[in-house]
Amino acid sequence: MAELFHDADAEVPSPFGPPAAAGGAAFAELLLSSHLALTGRPLCPPRWTSPDEAAHWLYADARFGLLAHGPGPDPTFCYANRTAQRCFGYSWDEFTGMPSRLSASSHHQEDRDDFVRAAHEHGFADGYTGLRRTRTGEEFWIKDVTMWDLLDAGGDSRGQAAVFRDWSPPVRPM
């Protein structure tokens, strides 16, 4: 796995604030239950005694990038864990509310859109590798990506989430 390539001491929001803003334990449960139901695999080890602990671990301690966007024709990010924030170079406040399509440069939109569509059509998609863009315009690879639909208890879509388990350092644009 690539090392986090942004300054580890950079200002990152409190691990307890952003998950609460995104639904906290309830949102973590949506992420975890949807992933398990659609892929048949747990997103993370079941070692927490409370949903709040799972929410904290997903946000602050997970060694994978985890992103989520809401539903709609031009969905915006509603969640980005600390690893994803560091990889993309955005703070919580910068990430959330940003259209998710902006995570890829315009010349990589078709590839990104195809993956998003495949995940939606089948409930989830696995094995994706794609180029993404940092806040400063540098590109980096996300690898071993799984994207899945976020389905509530009634089966209604609440958006999509993606986990990337590996990534490359960014390359400065020419």
Coordinates of N, CA and C in Angstrom, one line a residue:
M1 N 0.8 -1.2 0.0 CA 0.0 0.0 0.0 C 0.9 1.2 0.0
A2 N 0.5 2.2 -0.7 CA 1.2 3.5 -0.8 C 1.2 4.2 0.6
E3 N 2.2 4.9 0.9 CA 2.2 5.7 2.1 C 1.3 6.9 1.8
L4 N 0.7 7.5 2.9 CA 0.0 8.7 2.7 C 1.0 9.7 2.3
F5 N 0.7 10.4 1.2 CA 1.7 11.3 0.6 C 1.5 12.7 0.9
H6 N 0.5 13.1 1.6 CA 0.3 14.5 2.1 C 0.8 14.6 3.5
D7 N 1.2 15.8 3.9 CA 1.7 16.0 5.2 C 0.8 15.4 6.3
A8 N 1.3 14.5 7.0 CA 0.6 13.8 8.1 C 0.2 14.8 9.2
D9 N 1.0 15.8 9.4 CA 0.7 16.8 10.4 C -0.2 17.9 10.0
A10 N -0.6 17.9 8.7 CA -1.5 18.9 8.2 C -2.8 18.9 9.0
E11 N -3.5 20.0 9.0 CA -4.7 20.2 9.8 C -5.8 19.3 9.2
V12 N -6.2 18.3 10.0 CA -7.3 17.4 9.6 C -8.4 17.5 10.6
P13 N -9.6 17.6 10.3 CA -10.7 17.8 11.2 C -10.7 16.7 12.3
S14 N -11.3 17.0 13.4 CA -11.5 16.1 14.5 C -12.1 14.8 14.0
P15 N -11.7 13.6 14.4 CA -12.3 12.4 14.0 C -13.7 12.3 14.4
F16 N -14.2 13.0 15.4 CA -15.6 12.9 15.9 C -16.5 13.8 15.2
G17 N -16.0 15.0 14.7 CA -16.9 16.0 14.1 C -17.5 15.5 12.8
P18 N -16.7 15.3 11.8 CA -17.2 14.9 10.5 C -18.1 13.7 10.4
P19 N -17.8 12.6 11.1 CA -18.8 11.5 11.0 C -20.2 11.9 11.6
A20 N -20.2 12.7 12.6 CA -21.5 13.1 13.2 C -22.2 13.9 12.1
A21 N -21.5 14.8 11.4 CA -22.1 15.6 10.4 C -22.6 14.8 9.3
A22 N -22.1 13.6 9.1 CA -22.5 12.7 8.0 C -23.4 11.6 8.5
G23 N -23.9 11.7 9.7 CA -24.8 10.7 10.3 C -24.2 9.9 11.4
G24 N -22.9 10.0 11.6 CA -22.2 9.3 12.7 C -22.4 7.8 12.6
A25 N -22.8 7.2 13.7 CA -23.0 5.8 13.8 C -24.0 5.3 12.8
A26 N -25.0 6.1 12.6 CA -26.1 5.6 11.6 C -25.5 5.6 10.2
F27 N -24.7 6.5 9.8 CA -24.1 6.5 8.5 C -23.1 5.4 8.4
A28 N -22.3 5.1 9.4 CA -21.3 4.0 9.4 C -22.1 2.7 9.2
E29 N -23.2 2.6 9.9 CA -24.0 1.4 9.8 C -24.5 1.2 8.3
L30 N -24.9 2.3 7.7 CA -25.4 2.3 6.3 C -24.2 1.8 5.4
L31 N -23.0 2.4 5.6 CA -21.9 2.0 4.8 C -21.6 0.5 5.0
L32 N -21.5 0.0 6.3 CA -21.1 -1.4 6.6 C -22.2 -2.4 6.1
S33 N -23.5 -2.1 6.4 CA -24.5 -3.0 6.1 C -24.7 -3.1 4.6
S34 N -24.7 -2.0 3.9 CA -24.8 -2.0 2.4 C -23.7 -2.8 1.8
H35 N -22.5 -2.6 2.2 CA -21.3 -3.3 1.7 C -21.5 -4.8 1.9
L36 N -21.8 -5.2 3.1 CA -21.9 -6.6 3.4 C -23.1 -7.2 2.6
A37 N -24.2 -6.6 2.5 CA -25.3 -7.1 1.8 C -25.1 -7.3 0.3
L38 N -24.4 -6.3 -0.3 CA -24.2 -6.3 -1.8 C -23.0 -7.1 -2.2
T39 N -21.9 -7.1 -1.4 CA -20.7 -7.8 -1.8 C -20.5 -9.2 -1.1
G40 N -21.2 -9.4 0.0 CA -21.1 -10.6 0.7 C -19.8 -10.6 1.6
R41 N -19.1 -9.4 1.7 CA -17.9 -9.3 2.5 C -18.0 -8.2 3.4
P42 N -17.5 -8.3 4.6 CA -17.5 -7.2 5.6 C -16.5 -6.1 5.1
L43 N -16.8 -4.8 5.3 CA -15.9 -3.8 4.9 C -14.7 -3.7 5.9
C44 N -15.0 -4.0 7.1 CA -13.9 -4.0 8.1 C -14.2 -5.1 9.2
P45 N -13.2 -5.4 10.0 CA -13.4 -6.4 11.0 C -14.4 -6.0 12.0
P46 N -15.2 -7.0 12.4 CA -16.3 -6.7 13.4 C -15.8 -6.7 14.8
R47 N -14.9 -5.8 15.2 CA -14.3 -5.8 16.5 C -14.7 -4.7 17.4
W48 N -15.7 -3.9 17.0 CA -16.1 -2.8 17.8 C -17.3 -3.2 18.7
T49 N -17.4 -2.6 19.8 CA -18.5 -2.9 20.7 C -19.7 -2.0 20.5
S50 N -19.5 -0.9 19.7 CA -20.6 0.0 19.5 C -20.5 0.6 18.1
P51 N -21.6 1.0 17.5 CA -21.6 1.7 16.2 C -20.7 3.0 16.2
D52 N -20.7 3.6 17.4 CA -19.8 4.8 17.4 C -18.3 4.5 17.3
E53 N -17.9 3.4 17.8 CA -16.5 2.9 17.6 C -16.2 2.6 16.2
A54 N -17.2 1.9 15.5 CA -17.0 1.6 14.1 C -16.9 2.9 13.3
A55 N -17.8 3.9 13.6 CA -17.7 5.2 12.9 C -16.4 5.9 13.0
H56 N -15.9 5.8 14.3 CA -14.6 6.5 14.5 C -13.5 5.8 13.8
W57 N -13.5 4.4 13.8 CA -12.4 3.7 13.1 C -12.5 3.9 11.6
L58 N -13.6 3.9 11.0 CA -13.8 4.1 9.6 C -13.2 5.5 9.2
Y59 N -13.5 6.5 10.0 CA -13.1 7.8 9.7 C -11.6 8.1 10.0
A60 N -11.2 7.7 11.2 CA -9.9 8.2 11.6 C -8.8 7.2 11.5
D61 N -9.1 5.9 11.5 CA -8.0 4.9 11.6 C -7.9 3.9 10.4
A62 N -8.9 3.8 9.6 CA -8.9 2.9 8.5 C -7.7 3.2 7.6
R63 N -7.0 2.2 7.1 CA -5.9 2.3 6.2 C -6.3 2.2 4.8
F64 N -7.5 2.5 4.5 CA -8.0 2.6 3.1 C -8.8 3.9 3.0
G65 N -8.9 4.3 1.7 CA -9.7 5.5 1.5 C -11.2 5.1 1.3
L66 N -12.0 5.9 1.9 CA -13.5 5.7 1.9 C -14.2 7.0 1.6
L67 N -15.0 6.9 0.5 CA -15.7 8.1 0.1 C -17.2 7.7 -0.1
A68 N -18.1 8.7 0.0 CA -19.5 8.5 -0.4 C -20.0 9.7 -1.0
H69 N -20.9 9.5 -1.9 CA -21.7 10.6 -2.5 C -23.2 10.3 -2.4
G70 N -24.0 11.4 -2.4 CA -25.4 11.2 -2.3 C -26.0 10.8 -3.7
P71 N -27.3 10.7 -3.8 CA -28.0 10.3 -5.0 C -28.1 11.6 -5.9
G72 N -28.6 11.4 -7.1 CA -29.0 12.5 -8.0 C -28.1 12.5 -9.2
P73 N -28.5 13.4 -10.2 CA -27.8 13.4 -11.5 C -26.4 13.9 -11.4
D74 N -26.0 14.8 -10.4 CA -24.7 15.3 -10.2 C -24.4 15.2 -8.7
P75 N -24.1 14.0 -8.2 CA -24.0 13.8 -6.8 C -22.8 14.5 -6.2
T76 N -23.0 14.9 -5.0 CA -21.9 15.5 -4.2 C -21.4 14.6 -3.1
F77 N -20.1 14.8 -2.8 CA -19.6 14.0 -1.7 C -20.3 14.4 -0.4
C78 N -20.6 13.3 0.4 CA -21.1 13.6 1.7 C -20.2 12.9 2.8
Y79 N -19.2 12.2 2.4 CA -18.3 11.6 3.3 C -16.9 11.4 2.7
A80 N -15.9 11.6 3.4 CA -14.5 11.3 3.0 C -13.7 11.0 4.3
N81 N -13.2 9.8 4.4 CA -12.5 9.5 5.7 C -11.1 10.2 5.6
R82 N -10.4 10.1 6.7 CA -9.1 10.8 6.8 C -8.1 10.4 5.8
T83 N -8.1 9.1 5.5 CA -7.1 8.6 4.4 C -7.5 9.2 3.1
A84 N -8.7 9.3 2.7 CA -9.2 9.9 1.4 C -8.8 11.4 1.4
Q85 N -9.1 12.0 2.5 CA -8.7 13.5 2.6 C -7.3 13.7 2.3
R86 N -6.4 12.9 2.9 CA -5.0 13.1 2.7 C -4.6 12.8 1.3
C87 N -5.1 11.7 0.7 CA -4.8 11.4 -0.7 C -5.2 12.4 -1.7
F88 N -6.4 13.0 -1.5 CA -6.9 14.0 -2.4 C -6.4 15.4 -2.1
G89 N -6.0 15.6 -0.8 CA -5.5 16.9 -0.4 C -6.6 17.9 0.0
Y90 N -7.8 17.4 0.3 CA -8.9 18.2 0.7 C -9.2 18.0 2.1
S91 N -9.7 19.1 2.8 CA -10.2 19.0 4.2 C -11.6 18.4 4.1
W92 N -12.2 18.1 5.2 CA -13.6 17.6 5.3 C -14.5 18.6 4.7
D93 N -14.3 19.9 5.1 CA -15.2 21.0 4.6 C -15.1 21.2 3.1
E94 N -13.9 21.0 2.5 CA -13.7 21.2 1.1 C -14.2 20.0 0.3
F95 N -14.1 18.8 0.9 CA -14.6 17.6 0.2 C -16.1 17.5 0.2
T96 N -16.7 17.6 1.3 CA -18.2 17.4 1.4 C -18.9 18.6 0.7
G97 N -19.8 18.2 -0.2 CA -20.5 19.2 -1.0 C -19.9 19.4 -2.4
M98 N -18.7 18.9 -2.6 CA -18.1 19.0 -3.9 C -18.7 17.9 -4.8
P99 N -19.0 18.2 -6.1 CA -19.5 17.2 -7.0 C -18.4 16.1 -7.1
S100 N -18.9 14.8 -7.0 CA -17.9 13.7 -7.0 C -17.2 13.6 -8.3
R101 N -17.9 14.0 -9.4 CA -17.2 14.0 -10.7 C -15.9 14.7 -10.8
L102 N -15.7 15.7 -9.9 CA -14.5 16.5 -9.9 C -13.3 15.8 -9.3
S103 N -13.6 14.6 -8.8 CA -12.4 13.8 -8.3 C -11.6 13.3 -9.4
A104 N -12.1 13.3 -10.6 CA -11.3 12.8 -11.8 C -11.3 14.0 -12.8
S105 N -10.1 14.1 -13.5 CA -10.0 15.2 -14.5 C -11.0 14.9 -15.6
S106 N -11.2 15.9 -16.4 CA -12.2 15.8 -17.5 C -11.8 14.7 -18.5
H107 N -10.5 14.5 -18.8 CA -10.2 13.4 -19.7 C -10.2 12.0 -19.2
H108 N -10.7 11.9 -17.9 CA -10.9 10.6 -17.3 C -12.3 10.4 -16.8
Q109 N -13.2 11.3 -17.2 CA -14.6 11.2 -16.8 C -15.3 10.0 -17.3
E110 N -15.1 9.6 -18.6 CA -15.8 8.5 -19.1 C -15.5 7.2 -18.4
D111 N -14.2 7.0 -18.1 CA -13.8 5.8 -17.3 C -14.5 5.8 -15.9
R112 N -14.5 7.0 -15.2 CA -15.1 7.1 -13.9 C -16.6 6.8 -14.0
D113 N -17.2 7.5 -15.0 CA -18.7 7.3 -15.2 C -19.1 5.9 -15.5
D114 N -18.3 5.2 -16.3 CA -18.6 3.8 -16.6 C -18.5 2.9 -15.3
F115 N -17.6 3.2 -14.4 CA -17.5 2.5 -13.2 C -18.7 2.8 -12.2
V116 N -19.0 4.0 -12.1 CA -20.1 4.4 -11.3 C -21.4 3.8 -11.8
R117 N -21.6 3.8 -13.1 CA -22.8 3.2 -13.7 C -22.8 1.7 -13.5
A118 N -21.7 1.0 -13.6 CA -21.6 -0.5 -13.4 C -22.0 -0.8 -12.0
A119 N -21.5 0.0 -11.0 CA -21.8 -0.2 -9.6 C -23.3 -0.1 -9.4
H120 N -23.9 0.9 -10.0 CA -25.3 1.2 -9.8 C -26.2 0.1 -10.5
E121 N -25.8 -0.4 -11.6 CA -26.5 -1.4 -12.4 C -26.5 -2.8 -11.7
H122 N -25.4 -3.1 -11.0 CA -25.2 -4.4 -10.4 C -25.2 -4.3 -8.9
G123 N -25.4 -3.2 -8.3 CA -25.3 -3.0 -6.8 C -23.9 -2.7 -6.3
F124 N -22.9 -3.3 -7.0 CA -21.6 -3.0 -6.6 C -20.7 -3.4 -7.8
A125 N -19.5 -2.9 -7.8 CA -18.4 -3.2 -8.8 C -17.1 -3.3 -8.1
D126 N -16.3 -4.2 -8.5 CA -15.0 -4.5 -7.9 C -13.9 -4.4 -8.9
G127 N -12.7 -4.2 -8.4 CA -11.4 -4.4 -9.2 C -11.1 -3.2 -10.0
Y128 N -11.6 -2.0 -9.7 CA -11.4 -0.8 -10.5 C -10.0 -0.2 -10.2
T129 N -9.3 0.3 -11.2 CA -8.2 1.2 -11.0 C -8.4 2.4 -11.9
G130 N -8.2 3.6 -11.3 CA -8.4 4.8 -12.1 C -7.6 5.9 -11.6
L131 N -7.4 6.9 -12.5 CA -6.7 8.1 -12.2 C -7.6 9.1 -11.5
R132 N -7.1 9.7 -10.5 CA -7.9 10.8 -9.8 C -7.0 12.0 -9.7
R133 N -7.7 13.1 -9.3 CA -7.0 14.4 -9.3 C -7.1 15.0 -7.8
T134 N -5.9 15.5 -7.4 CA -5.8 16.1 -6.1 C -6.3 17.6 -6.2
R135 N -6.5 18.2 -5.0 CA -6.9 19.6 -5.0 C -6.0 20.5 -5.8
T136 N -4.7 20.1 -5.8 CA -3.7 20.9 -6.6 C -3.5 20.5 -8.0
G137 N -4.3 19.6 -8.5 CA -4.3 19.2 -9.9 C -3.4 18.0 -10.2
E138 N -2.7 17.5 -9.2 CA -1.8 16.4 -9.5 C -2.7 15.1 -9.6
E139 N -2.3 14.2 -10.4 CA -3.0 13.0 -10.6 C -2.3 11.8 -9.9
F140 N -3.2 10.9 -9.4 CA -2.7 9.7 -8.8 C -3.6 8.5 -9.0
W141 N -3.1 7.3 -8.9 CA -3.9 6.1 -9.2 C -4.6 5.7 -7.9
I142 N -5.9 5.4 -8.0 CA -6.5 4.6 -6.9 C -6.7 3.2 -7.5
K143 N -6.4 2.2 -6.6 CA -6.4 0.8 -7.0 C -7.2 0.0 -6.1
D144 N -7.6 -1.2 -6.6 CA -8.3 -2.2 -5.8 C -9.6 -1.5 -5.2
V145 N -10.4 -0.9 -6.1 CA -11.5 -0.1 -5.7 C -12.8 -1.0 -5.8
T146 N -13.6 -0.9 -4.7 CA -14.9 -1.4 -4.7 C -15.9 -0.2 -4.5
M147 N -16.9 -0.2 -5.4 CA -18.0 0.8 -5.2 C -19.3 0.1 -5.1
W148 N -20.1 0.6 -4.2 CA -21.4 -0.1 -3.9 C -22.5 1.0 -3.7
D149 N -23.7 0.6 -3.9 CA -24.9 1.4 -3.6 C -25.1 1.4 -2.1
L150 N -25.5 2.6 -1.6 CA -25.9 2.7 -0.2 C -27.4 2.6 -0.2
L151 N -27.9 1.5 0.4 CA -29.3 1.2 0.5 C -29.7 1.2 1.9
D152 N -30.8 1.9 2.2 CA -31.3 1.9 3.5 C -32.2 0.7 3.8
A153 N -32.7 0.6 5.0 CA -33.4 -0.6 5.4 C -34.6 -0.9 4.5
G154 N -35.2 0.2 3.9 CA -36.3 0.0 3.0 C -35.9 -0.3 1.6
G155 N -34.6 -0.4 1.3 CA -34.1 -0.6 0.0 C -34.0 0.6 -0.9
D156 N -34.2 1.8 -0.3 CA -34.0 3.0 -1.1 C -32.6 3.4 -1.2
S157 N -32.2 4.0 -2.3 CA -30.8 4.4 -2.5 C -30.6 5.7 -1.8
R158 N -29.5 5.7 -1.1 CA -29.0 6.9 -0.4 C -27.7 7.4 -1.0
G159 N -27.3 6.9 -2.2 CA -26.1 7.3 -2.9 C -25.2 6.1 -3.1
Q160 N -23.9 6.3 -3.2 CA -22.9 5.3 -3.4 C -21.7 5.6 -2.6
A161 N -21.0 4.5 -2.3 CA -19.7 4.6 -1.5 C -18.6 3.9 -2.3
A162 N -17.4 4.3 -2.1 CA -16.3 3.6 -2.7 C -15.1 3.5 -1.7
V163 N -14.5 2.3 -1.7 CA -13.3 2.1 -0.9 C -12.1 1.8 -1.9
F164 N -11.0 2.5 -1.6 CA -9.8 2.1 -2.4 C -8.7 1.7 -1.4
R165 N -8.2 0.5 -1.7 CA -7.3 -0.1 -0.7 C -5.8 0.2 -1.1
D166 N -5.5 0.8 -2.2 CA -4.2 1.1 -2.6 C -4.2 2.3 -3.5
W167 N -3.1 3.0 -3.5 CA -3.0 4.2 -4.3 C -1.5 4.5 -4.6
S168 N -1.3 5.4 -5.6 CA 0.1 5.7 -5.9 C 0.3 7.2 -5.5
P169 N 1.6 7.6 -5.4 CA 1.8 9.0 -5.1 C 1.4 9.9 -6.3
P170 N 1.1 11.1 -6.1 CA 0.7 12.0 -7.1 C 1.8 12.4 -8.1
V171 N 1.4 12.7 -9.3 CA 2.3 13.2 -10.3 C 1.9 14.6 -10.7
R172 N 2.9 15.5 -10.7 CA 2.6 16.9 -11.0 C 2.2 17.0 -12.5
P173 N 1.2 17.8 -12.7 CA 0.7 18.1 -14.1 C 1.8 18.7 -14.9
M174 N 1.9 18.4 -16.2 CA 2.9 19.0 -17.1 C 2.4 20.3 -17.7

